[in-house]
PDB file of C-alpha atoms in Angstrom:
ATOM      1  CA  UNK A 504       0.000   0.000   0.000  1.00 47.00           C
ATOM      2  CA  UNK A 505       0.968   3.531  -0.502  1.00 48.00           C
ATOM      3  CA  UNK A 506       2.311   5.663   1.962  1.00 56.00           C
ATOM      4  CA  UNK A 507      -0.351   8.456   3.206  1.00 57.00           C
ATOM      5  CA  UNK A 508       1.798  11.446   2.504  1.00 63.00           C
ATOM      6  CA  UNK A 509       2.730  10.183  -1.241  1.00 83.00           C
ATOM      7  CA  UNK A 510       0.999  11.887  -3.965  1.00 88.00           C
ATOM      8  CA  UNK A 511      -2.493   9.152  -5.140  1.00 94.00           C
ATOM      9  CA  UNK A 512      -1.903   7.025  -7.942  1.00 93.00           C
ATOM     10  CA  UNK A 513      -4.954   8.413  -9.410  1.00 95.00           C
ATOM     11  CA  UNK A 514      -2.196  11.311 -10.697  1.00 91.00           C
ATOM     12  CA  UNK A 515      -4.197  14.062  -8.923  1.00 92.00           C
ATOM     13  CA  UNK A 516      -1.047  15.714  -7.017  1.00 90.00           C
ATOM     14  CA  UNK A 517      -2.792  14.895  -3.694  1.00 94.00           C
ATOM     15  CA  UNK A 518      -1.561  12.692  -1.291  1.00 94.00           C
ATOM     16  CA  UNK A 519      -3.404   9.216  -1.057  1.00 94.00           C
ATOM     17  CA  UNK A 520      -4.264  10.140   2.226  1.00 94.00           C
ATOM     18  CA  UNK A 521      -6.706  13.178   1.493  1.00 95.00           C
ATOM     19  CA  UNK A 522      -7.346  11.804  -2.152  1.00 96.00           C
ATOM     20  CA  UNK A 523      -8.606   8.158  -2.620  1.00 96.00           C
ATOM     21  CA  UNK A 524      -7.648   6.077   0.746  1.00 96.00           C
ATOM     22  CA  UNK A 525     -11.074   7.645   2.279  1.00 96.00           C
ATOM     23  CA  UNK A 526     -13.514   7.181  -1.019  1.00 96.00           C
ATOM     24  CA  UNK A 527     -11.650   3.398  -0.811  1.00 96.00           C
ATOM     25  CA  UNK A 528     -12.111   3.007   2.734  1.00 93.00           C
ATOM     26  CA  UNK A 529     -15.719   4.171   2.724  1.00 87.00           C
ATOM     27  CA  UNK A 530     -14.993   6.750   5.219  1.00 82.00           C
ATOM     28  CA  UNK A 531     -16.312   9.395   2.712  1.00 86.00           C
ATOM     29  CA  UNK A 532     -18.136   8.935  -0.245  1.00 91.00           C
ATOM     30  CA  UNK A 533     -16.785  10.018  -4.106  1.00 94.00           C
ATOM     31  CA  UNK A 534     -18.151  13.346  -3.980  1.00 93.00           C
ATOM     32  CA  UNK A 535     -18.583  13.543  -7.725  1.00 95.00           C
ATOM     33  CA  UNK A 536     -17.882  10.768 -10.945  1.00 96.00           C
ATOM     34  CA  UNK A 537     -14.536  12.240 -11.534  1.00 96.00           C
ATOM     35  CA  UNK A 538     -13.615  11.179  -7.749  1.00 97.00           C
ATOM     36  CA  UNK A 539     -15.430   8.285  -8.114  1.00 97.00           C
ATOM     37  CA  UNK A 540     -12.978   7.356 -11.480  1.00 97.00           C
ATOM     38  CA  UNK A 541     -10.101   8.304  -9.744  1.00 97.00           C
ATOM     39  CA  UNK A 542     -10.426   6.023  -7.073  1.00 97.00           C
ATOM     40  CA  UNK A 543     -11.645   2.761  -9.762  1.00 98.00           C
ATOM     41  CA  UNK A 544      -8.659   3.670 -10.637  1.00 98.00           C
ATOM     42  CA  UNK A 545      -6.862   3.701  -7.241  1.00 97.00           C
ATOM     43  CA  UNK A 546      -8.303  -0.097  -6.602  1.00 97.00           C
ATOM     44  CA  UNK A 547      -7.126  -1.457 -10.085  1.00 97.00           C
ATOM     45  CA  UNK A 548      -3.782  -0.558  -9.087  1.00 96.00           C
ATOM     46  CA  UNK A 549      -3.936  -1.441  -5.760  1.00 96.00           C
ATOM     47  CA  UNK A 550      -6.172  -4.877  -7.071  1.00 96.00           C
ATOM     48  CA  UNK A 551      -8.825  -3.834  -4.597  1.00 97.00           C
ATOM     49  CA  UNK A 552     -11.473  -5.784  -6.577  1.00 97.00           C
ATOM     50  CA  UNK A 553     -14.490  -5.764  -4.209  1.00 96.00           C
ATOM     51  CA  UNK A 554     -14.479  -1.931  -4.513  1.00 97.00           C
ATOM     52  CA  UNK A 555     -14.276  -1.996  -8.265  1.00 97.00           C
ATOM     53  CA  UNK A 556     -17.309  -4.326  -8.130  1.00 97.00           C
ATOM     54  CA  UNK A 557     -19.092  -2.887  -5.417  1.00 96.00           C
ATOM     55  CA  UNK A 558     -18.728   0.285  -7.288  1.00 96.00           C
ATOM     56  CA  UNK A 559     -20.606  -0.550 -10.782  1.00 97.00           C
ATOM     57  CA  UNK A 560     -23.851   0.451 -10.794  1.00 97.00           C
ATOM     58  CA  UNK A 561     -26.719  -2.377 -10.010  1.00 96.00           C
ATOM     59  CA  UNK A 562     -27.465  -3.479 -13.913  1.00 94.00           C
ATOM     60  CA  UNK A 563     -23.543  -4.328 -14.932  1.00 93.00           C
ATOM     61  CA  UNK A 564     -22.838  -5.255 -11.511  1.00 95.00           C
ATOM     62  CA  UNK A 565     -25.178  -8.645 -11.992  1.00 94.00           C
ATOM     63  CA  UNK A 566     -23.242 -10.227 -14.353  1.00 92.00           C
ATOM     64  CA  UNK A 567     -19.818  -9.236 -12.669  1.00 94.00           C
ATOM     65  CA  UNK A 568     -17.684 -11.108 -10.251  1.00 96.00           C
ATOM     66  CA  UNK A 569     -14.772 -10.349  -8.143  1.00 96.00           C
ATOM     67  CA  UNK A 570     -12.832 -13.333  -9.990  1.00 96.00           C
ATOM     68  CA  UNK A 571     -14.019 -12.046 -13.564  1.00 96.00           C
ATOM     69  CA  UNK A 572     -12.211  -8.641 -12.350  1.00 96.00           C
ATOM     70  CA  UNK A 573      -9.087 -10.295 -10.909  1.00 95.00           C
ATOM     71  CA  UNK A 574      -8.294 -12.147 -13.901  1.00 96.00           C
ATOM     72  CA  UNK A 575      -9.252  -9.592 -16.624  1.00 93.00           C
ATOM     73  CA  UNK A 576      -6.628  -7.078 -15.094  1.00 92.00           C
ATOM     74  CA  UNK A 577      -4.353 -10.115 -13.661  1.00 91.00           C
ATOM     75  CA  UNK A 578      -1.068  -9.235 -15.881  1.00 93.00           C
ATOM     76  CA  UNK A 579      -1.726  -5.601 -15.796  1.00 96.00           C
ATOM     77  CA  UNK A 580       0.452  -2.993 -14.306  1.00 94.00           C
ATOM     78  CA  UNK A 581      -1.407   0.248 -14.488  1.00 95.00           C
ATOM     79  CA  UNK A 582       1.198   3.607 -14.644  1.00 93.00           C
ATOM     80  CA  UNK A 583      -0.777   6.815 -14.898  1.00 93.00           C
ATOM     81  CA  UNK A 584      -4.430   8.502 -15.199  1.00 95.00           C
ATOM     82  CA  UNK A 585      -5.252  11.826 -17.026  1.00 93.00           C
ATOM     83  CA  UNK A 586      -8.251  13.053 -16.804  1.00 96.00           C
ATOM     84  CA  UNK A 587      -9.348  14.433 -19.931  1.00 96.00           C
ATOM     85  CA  UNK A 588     -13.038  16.598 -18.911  1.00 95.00           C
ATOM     86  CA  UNK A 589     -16.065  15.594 -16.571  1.00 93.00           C
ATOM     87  CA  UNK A 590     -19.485  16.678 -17.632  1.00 94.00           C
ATOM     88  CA  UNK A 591     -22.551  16.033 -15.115  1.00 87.00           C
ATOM     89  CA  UNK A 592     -26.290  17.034 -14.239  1.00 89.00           C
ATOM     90  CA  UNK A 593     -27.870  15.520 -10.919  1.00 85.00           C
ATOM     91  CA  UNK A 594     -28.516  11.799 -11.464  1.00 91.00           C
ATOM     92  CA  UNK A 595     -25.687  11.198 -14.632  1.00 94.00           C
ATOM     93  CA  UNK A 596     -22.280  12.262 -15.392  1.00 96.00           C
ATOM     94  CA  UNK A 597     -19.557  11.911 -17.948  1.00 97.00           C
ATOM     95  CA  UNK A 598     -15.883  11.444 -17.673  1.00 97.00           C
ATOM     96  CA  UNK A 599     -12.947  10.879 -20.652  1.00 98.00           C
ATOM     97  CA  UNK A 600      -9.871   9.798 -19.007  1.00 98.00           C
ATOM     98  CA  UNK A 601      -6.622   8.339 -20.471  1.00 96.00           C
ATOM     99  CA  UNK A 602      -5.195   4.972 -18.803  1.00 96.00           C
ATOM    100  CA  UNK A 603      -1.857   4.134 -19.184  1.00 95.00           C
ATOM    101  CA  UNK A 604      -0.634   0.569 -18.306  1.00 95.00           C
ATOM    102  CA  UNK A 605       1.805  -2.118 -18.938  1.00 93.00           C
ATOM    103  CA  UNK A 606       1.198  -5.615 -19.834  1.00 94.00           C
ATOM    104  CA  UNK A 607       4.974  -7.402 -19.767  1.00 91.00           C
ATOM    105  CA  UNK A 608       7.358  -4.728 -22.504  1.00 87.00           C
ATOM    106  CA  UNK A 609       4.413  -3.130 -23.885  1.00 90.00           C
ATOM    107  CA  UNK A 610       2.567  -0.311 -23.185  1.00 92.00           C
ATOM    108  CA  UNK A 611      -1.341   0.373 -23.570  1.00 95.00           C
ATOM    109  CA  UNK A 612      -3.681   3.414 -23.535  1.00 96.00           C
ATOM    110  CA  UNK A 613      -6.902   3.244 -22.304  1.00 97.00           C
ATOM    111  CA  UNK A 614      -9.078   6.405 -23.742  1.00 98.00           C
ATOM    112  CA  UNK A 615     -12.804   6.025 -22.380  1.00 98.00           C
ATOM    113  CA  UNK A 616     -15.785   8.466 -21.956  1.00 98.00           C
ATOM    114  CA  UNK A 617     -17.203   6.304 -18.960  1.00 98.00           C
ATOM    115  CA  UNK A 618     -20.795   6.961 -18.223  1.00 97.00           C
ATOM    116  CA  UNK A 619     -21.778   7.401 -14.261  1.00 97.00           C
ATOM    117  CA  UNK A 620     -25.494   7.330 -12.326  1.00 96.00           C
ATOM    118  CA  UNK A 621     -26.220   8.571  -8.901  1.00 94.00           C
ATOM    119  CA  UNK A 622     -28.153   5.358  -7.515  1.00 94.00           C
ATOM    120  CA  UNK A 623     -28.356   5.379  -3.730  1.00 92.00           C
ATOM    121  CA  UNK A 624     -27.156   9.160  -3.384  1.00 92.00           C
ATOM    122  CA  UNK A 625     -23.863   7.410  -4.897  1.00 94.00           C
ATOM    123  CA  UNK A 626     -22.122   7.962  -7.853  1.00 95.00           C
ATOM    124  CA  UNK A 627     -21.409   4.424 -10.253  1.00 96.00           C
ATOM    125  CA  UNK A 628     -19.791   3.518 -12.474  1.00 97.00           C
ATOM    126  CA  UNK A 629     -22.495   2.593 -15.539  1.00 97.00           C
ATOM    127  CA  UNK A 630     -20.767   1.424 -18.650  1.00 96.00           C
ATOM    128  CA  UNK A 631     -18.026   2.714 -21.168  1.00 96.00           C
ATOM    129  CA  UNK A 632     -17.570   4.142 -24.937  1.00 97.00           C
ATOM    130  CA  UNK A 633     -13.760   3.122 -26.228  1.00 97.00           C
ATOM    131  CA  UNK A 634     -12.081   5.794 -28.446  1.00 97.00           C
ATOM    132  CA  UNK A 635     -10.404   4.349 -31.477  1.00 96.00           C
ATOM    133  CA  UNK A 636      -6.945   5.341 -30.059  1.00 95.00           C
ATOM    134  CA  UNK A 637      -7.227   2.611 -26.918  1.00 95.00           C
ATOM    135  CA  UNK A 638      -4.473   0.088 -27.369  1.00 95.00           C
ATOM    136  CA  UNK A 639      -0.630   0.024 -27.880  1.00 93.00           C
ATOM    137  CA  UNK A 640       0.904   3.202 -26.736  1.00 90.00           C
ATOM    138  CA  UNK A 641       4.178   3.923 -28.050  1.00 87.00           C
ATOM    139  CA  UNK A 642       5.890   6.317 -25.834  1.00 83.00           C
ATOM    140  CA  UNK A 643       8.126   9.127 -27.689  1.00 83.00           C
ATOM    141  CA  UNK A 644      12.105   9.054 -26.404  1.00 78.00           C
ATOM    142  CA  UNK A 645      11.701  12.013 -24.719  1.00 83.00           C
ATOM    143  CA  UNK A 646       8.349  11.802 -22.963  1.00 85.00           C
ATOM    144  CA  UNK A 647       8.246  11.675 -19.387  1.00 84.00           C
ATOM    145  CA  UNK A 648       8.027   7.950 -18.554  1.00 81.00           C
ATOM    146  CA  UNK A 649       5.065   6.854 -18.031  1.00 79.00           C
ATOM    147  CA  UNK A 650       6.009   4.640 -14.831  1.00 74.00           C
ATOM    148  CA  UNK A 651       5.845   7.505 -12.367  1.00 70.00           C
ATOM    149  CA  UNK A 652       9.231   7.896 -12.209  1.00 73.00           C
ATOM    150  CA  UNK A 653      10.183  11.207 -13.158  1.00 78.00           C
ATOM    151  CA  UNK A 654      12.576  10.421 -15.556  1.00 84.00           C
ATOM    152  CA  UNK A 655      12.336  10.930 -19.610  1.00 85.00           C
ATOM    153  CA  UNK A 656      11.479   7.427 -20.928  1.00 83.00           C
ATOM    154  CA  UNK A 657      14.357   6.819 -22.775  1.00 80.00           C
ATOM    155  CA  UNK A 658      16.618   6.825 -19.576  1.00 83.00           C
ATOM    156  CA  UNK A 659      13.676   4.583 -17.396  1.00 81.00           C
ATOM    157  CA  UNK A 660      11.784   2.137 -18.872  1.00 77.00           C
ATOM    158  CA  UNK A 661      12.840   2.616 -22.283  1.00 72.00           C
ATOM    159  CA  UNK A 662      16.284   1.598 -22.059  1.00 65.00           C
TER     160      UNK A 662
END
């Protein structure tokens, strides 16, 4: 687990602490979808499966399991979030993200507008629209890396 004081891995700039460990720990609830993406995203990388399920809204949720989760993201190693815009009214909401991961030497993009209800005065996670541009992600020499390091990919992961 990550240290409190380090910044979430949901890329926000916050620490965990104040950013996703209390929407994850059900100490407060995602105050709007964006949080409530952030912190799906929080739990794949931390493999916190229950709260991915338990955070689908009640239609998709029925034909999910916490196995079906496990082993659709077992190989994955997910690097960084950017959230792209959030668009909402009072019982739906919209957010396009970027997902960056790592499956063995490659690297993949996830681009999604994920569509989010308010059932239960809670926000969940409903279903999502793939952009053409999900899949390999070739990162440029002199990109930051997308690991987290710091470091320009061509002197991290890249080598």
């Amino acid at each position: 687990m990550l240290e409190d004081n380090k910044n979430c891995f949901c890329c926000s700039n916050i620490a965990f602490e104040y950013c996703c460990k209390p929407i994850l720990t059900e100490v407060k609830k995602a105050a709007n979808s964006e949080a409530l993406m952030r912190s799906r995203f929080t739990a794949y990388v931390l493999k916190d499966y229950a709260y991915i399920l338990d955070t689908y809204a009640k239609k998709p949720r029925q034909n999910l399991s916490i196995q079906e989760l496990a082993q659709s993201a077992e190989n994955t190693q997910w690097l960084s979030l950017q959230v792209i815009g959030h668009s909402a009214n009072l019982v739906t909401s919209q957010v396009e993200f970027k997902a960056f991961y790592k499956i063995g030497e490659c690297f993949y993009v996830l681009h999604e507008l994920s569509d989010f209800v308010l059932e239960d005065e809670k926000w969940h996670y409903s279903k999502g629209n793939l952009f053409k541009n999900s899949g390999e992600f070739k990162p440029q020499r002199n990109s930051q890396c997308l690991c987290g390091s710091g470091k320009k990919y061509k002197k991290c992961c890249g080598k």
